[in-house]
Tab-separated table of N, CA and C in Angstrom:
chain	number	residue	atom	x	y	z
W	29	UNK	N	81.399	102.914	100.746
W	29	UNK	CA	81.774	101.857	99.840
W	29	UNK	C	82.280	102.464	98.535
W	30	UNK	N	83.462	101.986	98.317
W	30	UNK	CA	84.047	102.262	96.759
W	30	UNK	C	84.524	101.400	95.807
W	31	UNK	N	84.049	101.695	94.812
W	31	UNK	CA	84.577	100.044	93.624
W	31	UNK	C	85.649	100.908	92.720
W	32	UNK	N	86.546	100.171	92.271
W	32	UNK	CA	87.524	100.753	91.523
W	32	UNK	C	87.718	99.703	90.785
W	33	UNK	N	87.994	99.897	89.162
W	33	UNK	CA	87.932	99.106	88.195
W	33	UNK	C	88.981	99.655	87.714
W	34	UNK	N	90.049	98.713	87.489
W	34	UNK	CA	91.101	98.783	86.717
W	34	UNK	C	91.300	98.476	84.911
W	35	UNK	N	91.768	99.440	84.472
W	35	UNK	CA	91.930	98.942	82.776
W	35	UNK	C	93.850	99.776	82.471
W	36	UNK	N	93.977	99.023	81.454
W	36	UNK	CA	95.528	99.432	80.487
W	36	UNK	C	96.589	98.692	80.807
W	37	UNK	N	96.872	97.507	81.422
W	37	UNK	CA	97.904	96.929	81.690
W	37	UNK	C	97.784	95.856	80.181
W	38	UNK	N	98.933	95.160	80.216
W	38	UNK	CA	99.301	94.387	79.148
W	38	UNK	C	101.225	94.259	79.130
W	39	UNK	N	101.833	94.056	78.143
W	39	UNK	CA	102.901	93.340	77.679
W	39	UNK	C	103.570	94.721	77.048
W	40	UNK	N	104.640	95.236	77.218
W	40	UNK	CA	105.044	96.251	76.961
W	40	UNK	C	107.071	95.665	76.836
W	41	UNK	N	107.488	96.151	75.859
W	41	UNK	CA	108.974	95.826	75.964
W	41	UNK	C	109.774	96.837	76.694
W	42	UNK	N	110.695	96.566	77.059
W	42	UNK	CA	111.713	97.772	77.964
W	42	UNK	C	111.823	98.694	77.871
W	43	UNK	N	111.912	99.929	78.380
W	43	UNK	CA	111.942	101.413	77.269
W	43	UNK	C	110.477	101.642	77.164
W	44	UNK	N	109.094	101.023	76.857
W	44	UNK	CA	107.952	101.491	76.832
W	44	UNK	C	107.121	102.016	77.871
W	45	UNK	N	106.362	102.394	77.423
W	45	UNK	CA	105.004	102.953	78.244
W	45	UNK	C	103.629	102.391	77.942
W	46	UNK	N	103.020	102.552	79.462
W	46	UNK	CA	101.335	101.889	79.081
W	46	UNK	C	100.871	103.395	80.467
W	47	UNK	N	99.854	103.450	80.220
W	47	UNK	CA	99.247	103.822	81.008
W	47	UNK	C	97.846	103.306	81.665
W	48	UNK	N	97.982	102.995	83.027
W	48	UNK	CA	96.965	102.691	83.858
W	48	UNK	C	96.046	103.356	84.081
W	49	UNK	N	94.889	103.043	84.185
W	49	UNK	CA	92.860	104.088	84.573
W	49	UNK	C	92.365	103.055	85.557
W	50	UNK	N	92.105	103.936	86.068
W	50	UNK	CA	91.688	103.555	87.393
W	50	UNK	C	89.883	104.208	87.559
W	51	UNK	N	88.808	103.774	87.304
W	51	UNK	CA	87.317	104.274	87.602
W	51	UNK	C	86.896	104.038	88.800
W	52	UNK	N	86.437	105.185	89.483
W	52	UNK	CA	86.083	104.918	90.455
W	52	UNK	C	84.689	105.334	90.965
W	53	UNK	N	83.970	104.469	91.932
W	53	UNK	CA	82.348	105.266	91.854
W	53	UNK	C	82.317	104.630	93.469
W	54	UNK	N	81.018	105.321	94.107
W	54	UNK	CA	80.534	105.074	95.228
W	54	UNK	C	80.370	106.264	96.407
W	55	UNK	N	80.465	105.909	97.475
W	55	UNK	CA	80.191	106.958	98.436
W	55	UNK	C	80.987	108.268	98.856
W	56	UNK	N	81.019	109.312	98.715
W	56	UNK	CA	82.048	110.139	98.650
W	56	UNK	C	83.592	110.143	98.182
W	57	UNK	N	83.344	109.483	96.789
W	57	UNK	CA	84.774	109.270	96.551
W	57	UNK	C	85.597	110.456	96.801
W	58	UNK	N	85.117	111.604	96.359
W	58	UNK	CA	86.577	112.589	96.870
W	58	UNK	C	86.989	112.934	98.110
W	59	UNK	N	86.249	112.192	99.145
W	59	UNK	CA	86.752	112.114	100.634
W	59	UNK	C	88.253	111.683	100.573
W	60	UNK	N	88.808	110.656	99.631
W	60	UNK	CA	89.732	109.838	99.700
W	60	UNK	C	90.864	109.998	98.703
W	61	UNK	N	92.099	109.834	99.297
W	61	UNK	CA	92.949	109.729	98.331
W	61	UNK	C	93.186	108.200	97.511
W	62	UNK	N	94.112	108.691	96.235
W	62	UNK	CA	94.097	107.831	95.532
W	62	UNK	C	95.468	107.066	95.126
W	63	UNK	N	95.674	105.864	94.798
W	63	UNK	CA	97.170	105.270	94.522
W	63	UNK	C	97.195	104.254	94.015
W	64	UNK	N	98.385	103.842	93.538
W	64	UNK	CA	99.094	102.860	93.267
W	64	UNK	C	100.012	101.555	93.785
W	65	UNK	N	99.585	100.398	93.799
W	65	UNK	CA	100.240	99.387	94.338
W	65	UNK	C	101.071	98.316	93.728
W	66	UNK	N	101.627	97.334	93.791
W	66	UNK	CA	102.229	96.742	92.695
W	66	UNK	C	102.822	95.404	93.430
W	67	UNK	N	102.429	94.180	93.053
W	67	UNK	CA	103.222	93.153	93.608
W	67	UNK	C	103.599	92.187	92.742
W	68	UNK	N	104.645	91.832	92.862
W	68	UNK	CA	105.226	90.899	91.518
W	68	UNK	C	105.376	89.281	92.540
W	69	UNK	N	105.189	88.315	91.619
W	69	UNK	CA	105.187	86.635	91.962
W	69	UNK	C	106.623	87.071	93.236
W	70	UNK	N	106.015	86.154	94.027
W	70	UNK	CA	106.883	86.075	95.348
W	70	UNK	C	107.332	86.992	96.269
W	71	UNK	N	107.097	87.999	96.140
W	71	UNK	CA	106.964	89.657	96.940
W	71	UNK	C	106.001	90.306	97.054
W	72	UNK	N	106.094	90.993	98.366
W	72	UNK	CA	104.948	91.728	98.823
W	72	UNK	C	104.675	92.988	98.098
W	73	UNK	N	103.270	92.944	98.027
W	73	UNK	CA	103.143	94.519	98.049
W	73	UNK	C	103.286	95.453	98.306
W	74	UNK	N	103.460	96.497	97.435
W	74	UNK	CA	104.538	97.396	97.578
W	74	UNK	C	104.299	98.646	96.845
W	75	UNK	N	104.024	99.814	97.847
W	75	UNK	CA	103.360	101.603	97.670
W	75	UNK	C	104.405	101.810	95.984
W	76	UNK	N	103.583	102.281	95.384
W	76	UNK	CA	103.916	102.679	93.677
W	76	UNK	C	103.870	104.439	94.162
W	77	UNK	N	102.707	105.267	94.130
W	77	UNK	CA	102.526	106.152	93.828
W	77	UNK	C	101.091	106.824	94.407
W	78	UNK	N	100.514	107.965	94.902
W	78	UNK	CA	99.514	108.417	95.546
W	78	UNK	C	99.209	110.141	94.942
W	79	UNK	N	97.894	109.957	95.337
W	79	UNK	CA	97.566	111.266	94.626
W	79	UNK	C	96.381	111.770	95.832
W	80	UNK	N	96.113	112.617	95.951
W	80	UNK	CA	94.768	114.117	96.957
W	80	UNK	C	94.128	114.005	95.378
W	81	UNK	N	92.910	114.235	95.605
W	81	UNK	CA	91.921	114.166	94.912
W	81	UNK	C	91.873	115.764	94.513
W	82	UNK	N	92.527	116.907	95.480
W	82	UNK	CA	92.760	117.753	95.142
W	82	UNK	C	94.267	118.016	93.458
W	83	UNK	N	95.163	117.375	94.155
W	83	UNK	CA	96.033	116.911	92.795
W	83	UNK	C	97.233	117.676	93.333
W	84	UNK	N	96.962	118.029	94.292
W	84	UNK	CA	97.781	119.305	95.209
W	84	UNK	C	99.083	118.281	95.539
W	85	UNK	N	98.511	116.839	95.976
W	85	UNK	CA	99.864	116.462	96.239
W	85	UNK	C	100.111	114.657	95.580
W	86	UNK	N	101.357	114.838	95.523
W	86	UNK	CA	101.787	113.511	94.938
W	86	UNK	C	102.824	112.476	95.310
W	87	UNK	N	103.048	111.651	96.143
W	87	UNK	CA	103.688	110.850	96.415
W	87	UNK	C	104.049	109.721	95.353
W	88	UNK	N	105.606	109.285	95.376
W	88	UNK	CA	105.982	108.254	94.852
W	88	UNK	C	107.201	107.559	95.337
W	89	UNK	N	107.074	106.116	95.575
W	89	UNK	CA	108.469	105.325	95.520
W	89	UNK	C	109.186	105.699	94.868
W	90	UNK	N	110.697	105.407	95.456
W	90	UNK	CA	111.825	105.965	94.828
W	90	UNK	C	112.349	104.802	93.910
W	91	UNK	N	111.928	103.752	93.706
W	91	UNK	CA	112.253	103.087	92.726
W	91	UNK	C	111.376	103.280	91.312
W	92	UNK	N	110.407	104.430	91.036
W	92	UNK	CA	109.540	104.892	90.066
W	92	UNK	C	109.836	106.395	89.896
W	93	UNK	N	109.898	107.684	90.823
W	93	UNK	CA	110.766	108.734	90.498
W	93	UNK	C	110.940	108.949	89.881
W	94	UNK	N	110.068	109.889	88.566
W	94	UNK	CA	111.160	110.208	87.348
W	94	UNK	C	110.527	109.620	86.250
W	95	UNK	N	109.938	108.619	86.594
W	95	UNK	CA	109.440	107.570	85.140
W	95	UNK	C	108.220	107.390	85.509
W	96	UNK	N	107.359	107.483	86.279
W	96	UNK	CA	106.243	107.131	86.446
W	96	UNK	C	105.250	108.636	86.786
W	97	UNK	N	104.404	108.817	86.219
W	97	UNK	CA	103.084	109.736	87.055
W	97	UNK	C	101.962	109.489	87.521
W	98	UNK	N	101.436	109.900	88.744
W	98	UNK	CA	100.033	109.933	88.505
W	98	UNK	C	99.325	110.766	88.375
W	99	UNK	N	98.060	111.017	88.186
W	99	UNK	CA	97.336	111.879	87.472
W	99	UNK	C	95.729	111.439	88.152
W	100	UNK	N	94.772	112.900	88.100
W	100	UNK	CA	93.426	112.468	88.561
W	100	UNK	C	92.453	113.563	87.541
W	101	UNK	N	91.300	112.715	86.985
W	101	UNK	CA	90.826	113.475	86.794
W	101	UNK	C	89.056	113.671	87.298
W	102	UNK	N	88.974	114.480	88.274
W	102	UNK	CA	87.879	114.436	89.141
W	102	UNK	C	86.632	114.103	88.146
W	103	UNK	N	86.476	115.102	87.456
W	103	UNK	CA	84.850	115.016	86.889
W	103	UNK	C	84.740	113.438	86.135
W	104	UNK	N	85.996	112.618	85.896
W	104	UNK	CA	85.660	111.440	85.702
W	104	UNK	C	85.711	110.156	86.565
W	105	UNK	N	86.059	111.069	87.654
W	105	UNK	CA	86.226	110.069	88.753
W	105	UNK	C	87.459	108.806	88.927
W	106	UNK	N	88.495	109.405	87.634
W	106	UNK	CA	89.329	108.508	87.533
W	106	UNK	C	90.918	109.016	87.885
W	107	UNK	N	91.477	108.041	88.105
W	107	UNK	CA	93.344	107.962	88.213
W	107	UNK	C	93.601	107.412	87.357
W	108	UNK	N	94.978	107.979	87.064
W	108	UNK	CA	95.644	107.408	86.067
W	108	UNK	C	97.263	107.277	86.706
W	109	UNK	N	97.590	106.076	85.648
W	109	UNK	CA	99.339	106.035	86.140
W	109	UNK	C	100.068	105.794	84.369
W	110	UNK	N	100.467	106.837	84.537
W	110	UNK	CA	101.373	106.858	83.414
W	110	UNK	C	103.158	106.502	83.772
W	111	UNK	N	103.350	105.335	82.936
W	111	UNK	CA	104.495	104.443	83.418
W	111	UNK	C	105.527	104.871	81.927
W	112	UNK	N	107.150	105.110	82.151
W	112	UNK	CA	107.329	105.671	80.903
W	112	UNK	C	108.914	104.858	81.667
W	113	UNK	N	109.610	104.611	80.225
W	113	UNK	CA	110.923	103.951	80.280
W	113	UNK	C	110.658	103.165	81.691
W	114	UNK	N	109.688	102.115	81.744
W	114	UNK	CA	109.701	100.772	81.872
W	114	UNK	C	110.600	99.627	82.037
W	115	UNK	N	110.896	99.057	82.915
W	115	UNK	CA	111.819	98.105	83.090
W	115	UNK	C	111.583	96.931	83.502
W	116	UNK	N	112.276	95.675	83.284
W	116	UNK	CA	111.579	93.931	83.656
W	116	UNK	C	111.153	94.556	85.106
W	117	UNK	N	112.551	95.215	86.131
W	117	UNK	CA	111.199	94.884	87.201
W	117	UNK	C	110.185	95.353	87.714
W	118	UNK	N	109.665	96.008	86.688
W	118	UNK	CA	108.721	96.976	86.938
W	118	UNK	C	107.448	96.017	86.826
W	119	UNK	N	107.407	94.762	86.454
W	119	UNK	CA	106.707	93.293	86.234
W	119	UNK	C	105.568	93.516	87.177
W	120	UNK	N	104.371	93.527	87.010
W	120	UNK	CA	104.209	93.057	88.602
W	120	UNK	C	102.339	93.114	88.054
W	121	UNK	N	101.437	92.798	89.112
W	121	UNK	CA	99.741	93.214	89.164
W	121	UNK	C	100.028	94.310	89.817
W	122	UNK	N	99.331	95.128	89.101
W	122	UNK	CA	99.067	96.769	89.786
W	122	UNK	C	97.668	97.329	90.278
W	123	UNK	N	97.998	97.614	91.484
W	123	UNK	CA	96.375	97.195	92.203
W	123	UNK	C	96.086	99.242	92.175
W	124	UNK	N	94.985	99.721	91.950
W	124	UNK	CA	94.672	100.903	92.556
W	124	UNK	C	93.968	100.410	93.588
W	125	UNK	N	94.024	101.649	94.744
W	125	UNK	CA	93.676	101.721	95.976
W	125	UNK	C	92.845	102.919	96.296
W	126	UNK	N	91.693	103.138	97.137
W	126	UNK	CA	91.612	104.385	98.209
W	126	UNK	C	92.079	104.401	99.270
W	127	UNK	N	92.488	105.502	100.050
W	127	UNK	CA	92.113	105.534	101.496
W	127	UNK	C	92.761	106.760	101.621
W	128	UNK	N	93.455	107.049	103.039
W	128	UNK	CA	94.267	107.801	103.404
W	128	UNK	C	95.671	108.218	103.076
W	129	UNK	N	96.118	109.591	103.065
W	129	UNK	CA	97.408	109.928	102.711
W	129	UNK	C	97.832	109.483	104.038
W	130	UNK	N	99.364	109.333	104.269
W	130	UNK	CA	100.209	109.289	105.164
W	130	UNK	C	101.150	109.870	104.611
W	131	UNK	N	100.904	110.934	105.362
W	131	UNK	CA	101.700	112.011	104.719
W	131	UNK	C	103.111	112.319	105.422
W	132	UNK	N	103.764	111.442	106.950
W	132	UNK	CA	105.165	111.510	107.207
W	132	UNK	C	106.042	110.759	106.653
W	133	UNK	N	104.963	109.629	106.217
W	133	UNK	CA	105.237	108.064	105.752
W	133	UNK	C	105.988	108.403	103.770
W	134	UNK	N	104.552	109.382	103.123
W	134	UNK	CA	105.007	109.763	101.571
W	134	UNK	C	104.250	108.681	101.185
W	135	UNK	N	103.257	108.229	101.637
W	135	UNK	CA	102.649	106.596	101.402
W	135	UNK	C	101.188	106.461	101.727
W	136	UNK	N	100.543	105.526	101.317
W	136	UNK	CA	99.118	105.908	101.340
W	136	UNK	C	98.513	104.581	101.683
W	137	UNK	N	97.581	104.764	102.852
W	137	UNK	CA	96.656	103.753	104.014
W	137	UNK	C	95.564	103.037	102.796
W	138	UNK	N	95.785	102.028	102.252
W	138	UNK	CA	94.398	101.591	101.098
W	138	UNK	C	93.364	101.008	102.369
W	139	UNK	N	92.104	101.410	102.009
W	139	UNK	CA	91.325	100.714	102.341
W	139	UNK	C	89.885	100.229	101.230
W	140	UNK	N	90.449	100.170	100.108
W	140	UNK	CA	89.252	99.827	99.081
W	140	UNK	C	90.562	99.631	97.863
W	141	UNK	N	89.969	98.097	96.943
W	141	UNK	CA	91.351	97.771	96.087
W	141	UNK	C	90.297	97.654	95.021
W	142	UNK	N	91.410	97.728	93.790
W	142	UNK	CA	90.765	97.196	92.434
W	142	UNK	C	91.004	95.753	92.343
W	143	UNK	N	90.439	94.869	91.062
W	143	UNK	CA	91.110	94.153	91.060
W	143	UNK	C	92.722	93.197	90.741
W	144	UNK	N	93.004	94.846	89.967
W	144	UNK	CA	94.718	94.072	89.803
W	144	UNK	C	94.625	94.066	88.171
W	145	UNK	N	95.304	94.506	87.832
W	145	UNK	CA	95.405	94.814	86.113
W	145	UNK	C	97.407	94.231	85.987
W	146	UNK	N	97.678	93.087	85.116
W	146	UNK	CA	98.872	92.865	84.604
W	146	UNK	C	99.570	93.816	84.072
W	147	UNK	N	100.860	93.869	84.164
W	147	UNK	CA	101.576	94.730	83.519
W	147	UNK	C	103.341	93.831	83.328
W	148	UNK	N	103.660	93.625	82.212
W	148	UNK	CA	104.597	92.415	82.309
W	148	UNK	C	105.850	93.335	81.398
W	149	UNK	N	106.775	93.546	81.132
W	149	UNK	CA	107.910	94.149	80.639
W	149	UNK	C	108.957	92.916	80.270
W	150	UNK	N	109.361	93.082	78.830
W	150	UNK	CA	109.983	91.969	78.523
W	150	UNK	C	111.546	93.123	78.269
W	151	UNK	N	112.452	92.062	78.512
W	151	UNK	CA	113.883	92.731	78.223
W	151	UNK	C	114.442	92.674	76.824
């Protein structure tokens, strides 16, 4: 069992940055990798970004590439997503996840969610 608590989303204008924390506690959390999800009103959810608890590896959508990181820092048990030059559709609830890498895929199996932290970008 793993709980993940989301904090740092909010209202950011175009061009900005927020960064996402992600806490995580429970049963072998470093069994599991870690990520990013994102679904905006009327579309599905949709793989952001993934991290190895080692840090060794990092997956990301190609619509984030370049502008987005993630980041882990073990002894706090947390992820982070650092979001930089920001755009409206970057709009969306941003869920962290555990589970598995899929690593042919570049994409990551959640099987434990946060609850969803806002993140809204005005033009």
């Amino acid at each position: 069992q793993v709980q993940l608590v989301e904090s740092g989303g909010g209202l950011v204008q175009a061009g900005g940055s927020l960064r996402l924390s992600c806490a995580a506690s429970g049963r072998t959390f470093s069994s599991y990798a870690m990520g990013w999800f994102r679904q905006a009103p009327g579309k599905e959810r949709e793989f952001v970004a993934a991290i190895s608890w080692s840090g060794s590896y990092t997956y990301y959508a190609d619509s984030v590439k370049g502008r987005f990181t993630i980041s882990a820092d073990n002894a706090k048990n947390t992820v982070y997503l650092q979001m930089n030059k920001l755009k409206p559709e970057d709009t969306a609830v941003y869920y962290c996840a555990a589970g598995l890498l899929l690593v042919p895929r570049r994409s990551l199996q959640p099987n434990y969610w946060g609850q969803g932290t806002q993140v809204t970008v005005s033009s």
